[in-house]
mmCIF file of C-alpha atoms in Angstrom:
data_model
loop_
_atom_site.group_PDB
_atom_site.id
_atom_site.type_symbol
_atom_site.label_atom_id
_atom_site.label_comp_id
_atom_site.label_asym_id
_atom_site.label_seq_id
_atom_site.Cartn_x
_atom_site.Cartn_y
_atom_site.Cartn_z
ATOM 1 C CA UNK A 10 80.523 13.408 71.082
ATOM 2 C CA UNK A 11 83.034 10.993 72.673
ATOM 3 C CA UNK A 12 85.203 13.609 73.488
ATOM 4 C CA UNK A 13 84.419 14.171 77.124
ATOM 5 C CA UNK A 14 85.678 10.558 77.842
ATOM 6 C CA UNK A 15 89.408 11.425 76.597
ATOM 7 C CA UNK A 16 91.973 13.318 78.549
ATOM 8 C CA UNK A 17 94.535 15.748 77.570
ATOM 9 C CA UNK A 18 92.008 18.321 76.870
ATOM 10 C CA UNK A 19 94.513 20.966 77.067
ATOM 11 C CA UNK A 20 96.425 19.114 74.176
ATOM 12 C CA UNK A 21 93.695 18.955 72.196
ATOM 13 C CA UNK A 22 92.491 22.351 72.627
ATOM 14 C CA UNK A 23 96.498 23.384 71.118
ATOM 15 C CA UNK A 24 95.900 21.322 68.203
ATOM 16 C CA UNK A 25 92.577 22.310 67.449
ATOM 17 C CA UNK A 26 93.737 25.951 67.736
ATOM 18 C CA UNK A 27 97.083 26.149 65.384
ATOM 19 C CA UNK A 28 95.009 23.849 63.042
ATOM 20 C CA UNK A 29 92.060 26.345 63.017
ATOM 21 C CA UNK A 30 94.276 29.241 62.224
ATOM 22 C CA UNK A 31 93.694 32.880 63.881
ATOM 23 C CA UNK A 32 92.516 32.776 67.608
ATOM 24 C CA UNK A 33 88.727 33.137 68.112
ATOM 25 C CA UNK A 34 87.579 36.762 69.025
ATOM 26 C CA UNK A 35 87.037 36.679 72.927
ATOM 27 C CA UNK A 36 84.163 35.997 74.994
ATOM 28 C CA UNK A 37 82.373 38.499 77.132
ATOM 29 C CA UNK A 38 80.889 36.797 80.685
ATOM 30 C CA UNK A 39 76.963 37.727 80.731
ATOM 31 C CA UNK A 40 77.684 38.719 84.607
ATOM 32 C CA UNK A 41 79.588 41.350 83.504
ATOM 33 C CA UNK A 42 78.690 45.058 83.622
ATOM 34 C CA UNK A 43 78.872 44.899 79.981
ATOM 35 C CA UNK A 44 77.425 41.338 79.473
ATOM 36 C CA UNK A 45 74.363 42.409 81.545
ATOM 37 C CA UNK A 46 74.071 45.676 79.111
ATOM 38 C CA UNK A 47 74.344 43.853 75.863
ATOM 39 C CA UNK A 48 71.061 41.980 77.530
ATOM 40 C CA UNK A 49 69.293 45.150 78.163
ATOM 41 C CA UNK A 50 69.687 46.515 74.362
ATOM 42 C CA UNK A 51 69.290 43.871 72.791
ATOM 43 C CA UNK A 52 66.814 43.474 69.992
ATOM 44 C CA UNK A 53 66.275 39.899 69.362
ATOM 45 C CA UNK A 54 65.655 38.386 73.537
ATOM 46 C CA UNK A 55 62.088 36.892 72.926
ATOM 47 C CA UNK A 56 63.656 33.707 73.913
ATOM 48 C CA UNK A 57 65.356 34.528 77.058
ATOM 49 C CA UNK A 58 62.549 34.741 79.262
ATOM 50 C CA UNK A 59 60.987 31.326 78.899
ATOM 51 C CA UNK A 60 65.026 29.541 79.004
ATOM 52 C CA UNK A 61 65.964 31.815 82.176
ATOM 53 C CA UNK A 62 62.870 30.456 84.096
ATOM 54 C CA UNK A 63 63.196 26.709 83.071
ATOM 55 C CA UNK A 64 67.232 26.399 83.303
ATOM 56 C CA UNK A 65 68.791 24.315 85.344
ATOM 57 C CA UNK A 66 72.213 22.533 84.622
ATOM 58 C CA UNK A 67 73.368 19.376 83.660
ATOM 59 C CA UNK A 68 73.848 16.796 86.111
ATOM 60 C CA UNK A 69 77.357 14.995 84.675
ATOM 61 C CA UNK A 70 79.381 16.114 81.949
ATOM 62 C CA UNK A 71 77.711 13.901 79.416
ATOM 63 C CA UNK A 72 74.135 14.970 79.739
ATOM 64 C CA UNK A 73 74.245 18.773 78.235
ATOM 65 C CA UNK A 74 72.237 17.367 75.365
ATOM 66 C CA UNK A 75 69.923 15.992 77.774
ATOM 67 C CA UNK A 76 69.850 19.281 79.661
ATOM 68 C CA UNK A 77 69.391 21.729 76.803
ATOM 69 C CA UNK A 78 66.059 19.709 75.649
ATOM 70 C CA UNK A 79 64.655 19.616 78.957
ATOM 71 C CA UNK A 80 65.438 23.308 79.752
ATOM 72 C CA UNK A 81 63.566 23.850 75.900
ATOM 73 C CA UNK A 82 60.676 21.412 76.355
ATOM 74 C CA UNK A 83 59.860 23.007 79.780
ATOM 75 C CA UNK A 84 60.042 27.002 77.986
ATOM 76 C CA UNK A 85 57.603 24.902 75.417
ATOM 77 C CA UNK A 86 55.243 22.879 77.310
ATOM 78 C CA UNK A 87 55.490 23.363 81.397
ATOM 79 C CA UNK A 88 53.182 25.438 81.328
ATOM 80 C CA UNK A 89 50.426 23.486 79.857
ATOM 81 C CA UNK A 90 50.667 21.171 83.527
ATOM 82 C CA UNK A 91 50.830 18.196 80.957
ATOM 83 C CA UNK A 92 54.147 17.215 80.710
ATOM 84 C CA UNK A 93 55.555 13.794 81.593
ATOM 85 C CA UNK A 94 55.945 13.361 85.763
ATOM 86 C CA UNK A 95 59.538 11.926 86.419
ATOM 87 C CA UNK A 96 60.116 10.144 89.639
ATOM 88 C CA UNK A 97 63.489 8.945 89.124
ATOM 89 C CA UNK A 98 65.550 11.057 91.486
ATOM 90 C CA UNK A 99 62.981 9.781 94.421
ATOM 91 C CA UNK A 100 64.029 7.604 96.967
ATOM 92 C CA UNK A 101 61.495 4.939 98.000
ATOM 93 C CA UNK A 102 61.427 6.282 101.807
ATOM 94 C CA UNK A 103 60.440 9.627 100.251
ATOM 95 C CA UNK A 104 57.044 9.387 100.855
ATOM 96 C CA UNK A 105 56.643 7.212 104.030
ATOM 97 C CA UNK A 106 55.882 9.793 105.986
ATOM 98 C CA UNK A 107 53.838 11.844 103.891
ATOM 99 C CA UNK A 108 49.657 11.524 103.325
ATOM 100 C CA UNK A 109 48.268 8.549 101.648
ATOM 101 C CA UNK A 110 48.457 9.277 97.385
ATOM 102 C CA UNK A 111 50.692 12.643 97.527
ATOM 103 C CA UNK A 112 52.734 13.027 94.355
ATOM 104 C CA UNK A 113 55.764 14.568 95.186
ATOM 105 C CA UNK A 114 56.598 14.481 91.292
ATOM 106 C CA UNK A 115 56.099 17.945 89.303
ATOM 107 C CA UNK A 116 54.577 17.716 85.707
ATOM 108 C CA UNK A 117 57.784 18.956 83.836
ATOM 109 C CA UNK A 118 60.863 17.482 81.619
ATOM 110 C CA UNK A 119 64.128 15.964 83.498
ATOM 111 C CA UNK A 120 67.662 15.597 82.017
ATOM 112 C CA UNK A 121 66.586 11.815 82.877
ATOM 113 C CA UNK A 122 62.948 11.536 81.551
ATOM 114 C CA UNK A 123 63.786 13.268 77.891
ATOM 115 C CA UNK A 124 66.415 10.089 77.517
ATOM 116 C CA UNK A 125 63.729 7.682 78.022
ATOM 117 C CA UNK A 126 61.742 9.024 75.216
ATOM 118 C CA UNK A 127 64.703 8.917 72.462
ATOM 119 C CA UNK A 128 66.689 6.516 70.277
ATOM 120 C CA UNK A 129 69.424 6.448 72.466
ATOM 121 C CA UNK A 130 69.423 4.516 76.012
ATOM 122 C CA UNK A 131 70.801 6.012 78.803
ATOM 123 C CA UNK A 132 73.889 3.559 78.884
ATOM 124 C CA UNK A 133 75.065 4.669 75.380
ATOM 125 C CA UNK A 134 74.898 8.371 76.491
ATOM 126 C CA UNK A 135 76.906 7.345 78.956
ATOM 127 C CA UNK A 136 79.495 5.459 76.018
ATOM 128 C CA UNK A 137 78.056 2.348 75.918
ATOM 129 C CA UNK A 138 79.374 1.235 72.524
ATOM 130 C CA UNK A 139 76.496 0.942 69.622
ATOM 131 C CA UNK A 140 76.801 0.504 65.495
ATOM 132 C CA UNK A 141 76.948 3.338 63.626
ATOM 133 C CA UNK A 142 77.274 3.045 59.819
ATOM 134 C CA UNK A 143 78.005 -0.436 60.550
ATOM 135 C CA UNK A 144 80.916 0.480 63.229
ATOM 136 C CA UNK A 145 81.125 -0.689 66.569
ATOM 137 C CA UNK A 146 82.064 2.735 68.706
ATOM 138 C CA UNK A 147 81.623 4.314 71.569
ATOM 139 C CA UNK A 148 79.460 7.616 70.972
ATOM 140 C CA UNK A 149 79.060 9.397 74.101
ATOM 141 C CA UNK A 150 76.673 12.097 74.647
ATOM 142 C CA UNK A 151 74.301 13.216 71.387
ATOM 143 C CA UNK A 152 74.734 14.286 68.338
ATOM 144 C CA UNK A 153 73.012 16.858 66.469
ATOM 145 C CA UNK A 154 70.742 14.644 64.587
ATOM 146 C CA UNK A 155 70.459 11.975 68.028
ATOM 147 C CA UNK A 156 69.279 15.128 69.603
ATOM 148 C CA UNK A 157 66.990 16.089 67.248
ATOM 149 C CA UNK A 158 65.013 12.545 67.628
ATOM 150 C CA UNK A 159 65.201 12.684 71.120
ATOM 151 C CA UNK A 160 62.927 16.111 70.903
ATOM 152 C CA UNK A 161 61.015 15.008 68.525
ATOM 153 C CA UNK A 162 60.311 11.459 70.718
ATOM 154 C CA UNK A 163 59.358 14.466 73.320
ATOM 155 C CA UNK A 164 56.864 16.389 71.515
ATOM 156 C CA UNK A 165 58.649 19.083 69.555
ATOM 157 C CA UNK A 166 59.216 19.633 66.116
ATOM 158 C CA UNK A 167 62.903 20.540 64.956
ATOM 159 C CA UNK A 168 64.894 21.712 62.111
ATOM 160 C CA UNK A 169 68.210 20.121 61.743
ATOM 161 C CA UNK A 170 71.146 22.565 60.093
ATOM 162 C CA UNK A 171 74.175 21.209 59.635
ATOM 163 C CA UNK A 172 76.943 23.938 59.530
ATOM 164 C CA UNK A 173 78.723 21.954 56.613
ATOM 165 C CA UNK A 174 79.479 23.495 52.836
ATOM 166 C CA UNK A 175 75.902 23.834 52.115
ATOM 167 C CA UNK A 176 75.265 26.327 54.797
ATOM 168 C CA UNK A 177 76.550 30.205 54.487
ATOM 169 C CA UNK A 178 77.572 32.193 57.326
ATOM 170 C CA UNK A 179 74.951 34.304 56.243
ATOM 171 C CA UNK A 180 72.116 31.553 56.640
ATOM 172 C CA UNK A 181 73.574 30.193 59.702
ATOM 173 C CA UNK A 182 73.733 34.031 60.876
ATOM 174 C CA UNK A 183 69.719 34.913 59.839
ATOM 175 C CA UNK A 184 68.343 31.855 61.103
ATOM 176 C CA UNK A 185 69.922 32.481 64.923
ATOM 177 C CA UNK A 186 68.554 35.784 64.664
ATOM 178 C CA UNK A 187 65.493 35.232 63.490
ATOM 179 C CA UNK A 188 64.445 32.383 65.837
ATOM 180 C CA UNK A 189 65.820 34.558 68.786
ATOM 181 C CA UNK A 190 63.274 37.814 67.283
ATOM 182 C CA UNK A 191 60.608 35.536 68.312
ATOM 183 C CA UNK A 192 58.891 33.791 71.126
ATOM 184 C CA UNK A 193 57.841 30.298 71.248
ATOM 185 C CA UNK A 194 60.232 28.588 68.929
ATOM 186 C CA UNK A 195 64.348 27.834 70.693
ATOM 187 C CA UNK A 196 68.007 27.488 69.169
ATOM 188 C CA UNK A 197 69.907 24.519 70.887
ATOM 189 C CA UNK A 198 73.534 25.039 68.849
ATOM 190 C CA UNK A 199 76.587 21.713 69.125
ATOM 191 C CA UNK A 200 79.822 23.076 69.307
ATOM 192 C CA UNK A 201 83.382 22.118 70.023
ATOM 193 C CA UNK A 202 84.287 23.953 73.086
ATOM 194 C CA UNK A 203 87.957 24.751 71.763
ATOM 195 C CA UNK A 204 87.227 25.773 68.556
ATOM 196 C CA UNK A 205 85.578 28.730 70.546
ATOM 197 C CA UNK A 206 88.385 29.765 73.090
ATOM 198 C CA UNK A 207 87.416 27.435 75.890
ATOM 199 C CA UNK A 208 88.772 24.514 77.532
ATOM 200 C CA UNK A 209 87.088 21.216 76.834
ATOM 201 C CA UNK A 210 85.718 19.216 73.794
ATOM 202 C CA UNK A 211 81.912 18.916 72.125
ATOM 203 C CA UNK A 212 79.331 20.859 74.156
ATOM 204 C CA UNK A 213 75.679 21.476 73.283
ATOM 205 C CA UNK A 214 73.452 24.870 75.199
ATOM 206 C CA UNK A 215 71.019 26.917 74.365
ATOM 207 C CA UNK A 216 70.797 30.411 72.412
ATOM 208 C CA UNK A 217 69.105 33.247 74.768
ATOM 209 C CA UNK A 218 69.410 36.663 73.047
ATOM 210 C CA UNK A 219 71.309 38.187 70.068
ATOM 211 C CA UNK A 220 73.150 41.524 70.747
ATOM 212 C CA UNK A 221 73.105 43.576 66.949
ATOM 213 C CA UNK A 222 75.951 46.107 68.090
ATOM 214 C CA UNK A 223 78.467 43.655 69.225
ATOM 215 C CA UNK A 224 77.389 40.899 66.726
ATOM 216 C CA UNK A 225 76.924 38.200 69.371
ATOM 217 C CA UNK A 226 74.632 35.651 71.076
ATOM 218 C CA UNK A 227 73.823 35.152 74.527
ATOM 219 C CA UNK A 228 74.982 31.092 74.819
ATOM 220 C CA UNK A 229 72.868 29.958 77.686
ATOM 221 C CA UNK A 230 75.316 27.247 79.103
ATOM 222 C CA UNK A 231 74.181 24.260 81.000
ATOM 223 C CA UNK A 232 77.763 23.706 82.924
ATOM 224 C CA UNK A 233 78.277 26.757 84.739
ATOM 225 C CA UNK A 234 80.835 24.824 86.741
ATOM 226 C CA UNK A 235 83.043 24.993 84.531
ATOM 227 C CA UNK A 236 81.724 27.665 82.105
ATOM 228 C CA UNK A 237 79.124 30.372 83.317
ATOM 229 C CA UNK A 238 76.716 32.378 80.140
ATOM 230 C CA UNK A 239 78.681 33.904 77.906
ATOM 231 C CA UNK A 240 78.233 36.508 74.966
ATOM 232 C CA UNK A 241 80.084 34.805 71.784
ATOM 233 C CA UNK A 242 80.434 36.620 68.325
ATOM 234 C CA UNK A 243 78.649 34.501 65.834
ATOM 235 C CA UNK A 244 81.433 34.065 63.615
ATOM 236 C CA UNK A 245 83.256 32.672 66.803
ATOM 237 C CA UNK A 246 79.823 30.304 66.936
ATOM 238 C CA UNK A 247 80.134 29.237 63.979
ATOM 239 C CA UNK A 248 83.596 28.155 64.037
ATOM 240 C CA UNK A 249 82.844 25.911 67.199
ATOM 241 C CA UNK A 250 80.019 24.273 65.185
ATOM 242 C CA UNK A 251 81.884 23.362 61.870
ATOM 243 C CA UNK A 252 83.728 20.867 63.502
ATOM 244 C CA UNK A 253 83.225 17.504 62.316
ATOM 245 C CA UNK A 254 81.570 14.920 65.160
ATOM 246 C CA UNK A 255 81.897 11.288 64.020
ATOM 247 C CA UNK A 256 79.805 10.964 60.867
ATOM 248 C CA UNK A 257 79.177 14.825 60.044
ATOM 249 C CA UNK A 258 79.903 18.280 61.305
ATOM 250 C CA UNK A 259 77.745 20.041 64.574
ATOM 251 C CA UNK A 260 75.530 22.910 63.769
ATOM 252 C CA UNK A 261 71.980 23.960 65.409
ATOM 253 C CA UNK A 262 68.103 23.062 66.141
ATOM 254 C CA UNK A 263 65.905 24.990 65.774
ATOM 255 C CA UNK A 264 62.968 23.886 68.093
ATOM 256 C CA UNK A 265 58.935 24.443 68.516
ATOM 257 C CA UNK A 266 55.899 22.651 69.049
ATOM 258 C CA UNK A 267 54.458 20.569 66.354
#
């Protein structure tokens, strides 16, 4: 994912499109009258709860992997008090005022703490180069399978699908749905942002809901500054994810505990 490090996104985006062919279908913003109805029918929403109450959004524009595991492992485990107490975004003159052995730390998973836990260090998220298939690159961000490890490093258990030859729409198609019919198990999809009709490169969010009528899925996304929750089609979601991202093409996790 060392896309977000380039410039001439708009370039890119023209490229991407005339070599993709036809124009995605269009995106429907979740804030809309009819975004906020496709919500309300919905059949398959068992998700959305637990992912509304834990999001929060990324921090930089390389940490949506980050973001979309922490936002998960909270709907997962916050509950449970037990998670991992990160005290990285206190100062040390924080507490000086406060009562002797007062944890101002919450038991719950940071964009920050989640990277501690994984295979890749904080600096190479942030394009410090490492080897990959004997390669010196720079390799920005996560990729599906780096993301996967970092959840499982967390506590979760994951299924990897790459949205490659092997796949079917179909497959791709039942799985979303049928992880989204259910509580207590996520969908964290890796897409290319303008494969899909938006501006910008690789992006990874969260699946909330999946709307039978119009065919789409309620992507959850973790930069709202730049791109609030939208409804996408699924064939427009699966476009976005079989785009190739530097040893094999994006796709999905799906996530739940052990």
């Amino acid at each position: 994912m060392t896309d977000f490090f380039r410039t001439g996104l708009l370039a890119l985006a023209l490229a991407a499109s005339a070599a993709l062919g036809a124009e995605p279908a269009a995106l429907l913003a979740f804030d809309s009258p009819e975004g906020l109805g496709r919500l309300a029918r919905a059949g398959a929403k068992a998700d959305f709860p637990a992912l509304a109450n834990q999001f929060e959004p990324q921090s930089n524009i390389a940490f949506c992997g980050p973001t979309s595991a922490a936002i998960v492992l909270n709907a997962l485990y916050a509950q449970r008090g037990n998670a991992p107490r990160d005290r990285s975004r206190l100062r040390p003159d924080d507490q000086k005022h406060l009562p002797e052995g007062l944890d101002l730390s919450l038991p719950r998973y940071t964009q920050e703490s989640v990277i501690e836990r994984g295979p890749k260090s904080r600096a190479q998220v942030l394009g410090e180069p490492l080897t990959i298939n004997g390669k010196v690159i720079h390799d920005g961000g996560f990729q599906l399978r780096q993301l996967a490890a970092t959840l499982r490093a967390n506590g979760a258990a994951t299924r990897v699908v790459v949205a490659d030859a092997t796949v079917t729409d179909a497959q791709i198609r039942a799985d979303l749905i049928g992880n989204l019919e259910l509580p207590g198990d996520y969908v964290i999809v890796n897409y290319r942002r303008d494969a899909v009709g938006q501006p910008g490169g690789a992006h990874i969010s969260p699946l909330g809901a999946y709307d039978r009528e119009s065919d789409s899925v309620l992507l959850m996304d973790v930069n709202p500054t730049n791109a609030g929750w939208v409804w996408m089609p699924v064939d427009t979601l699966i476009r976005g994810m079989r785009t190739f991202d530097t040893v094999e093409n994006r796709g999905y996790l799906l996530v739940s505990a052990p």
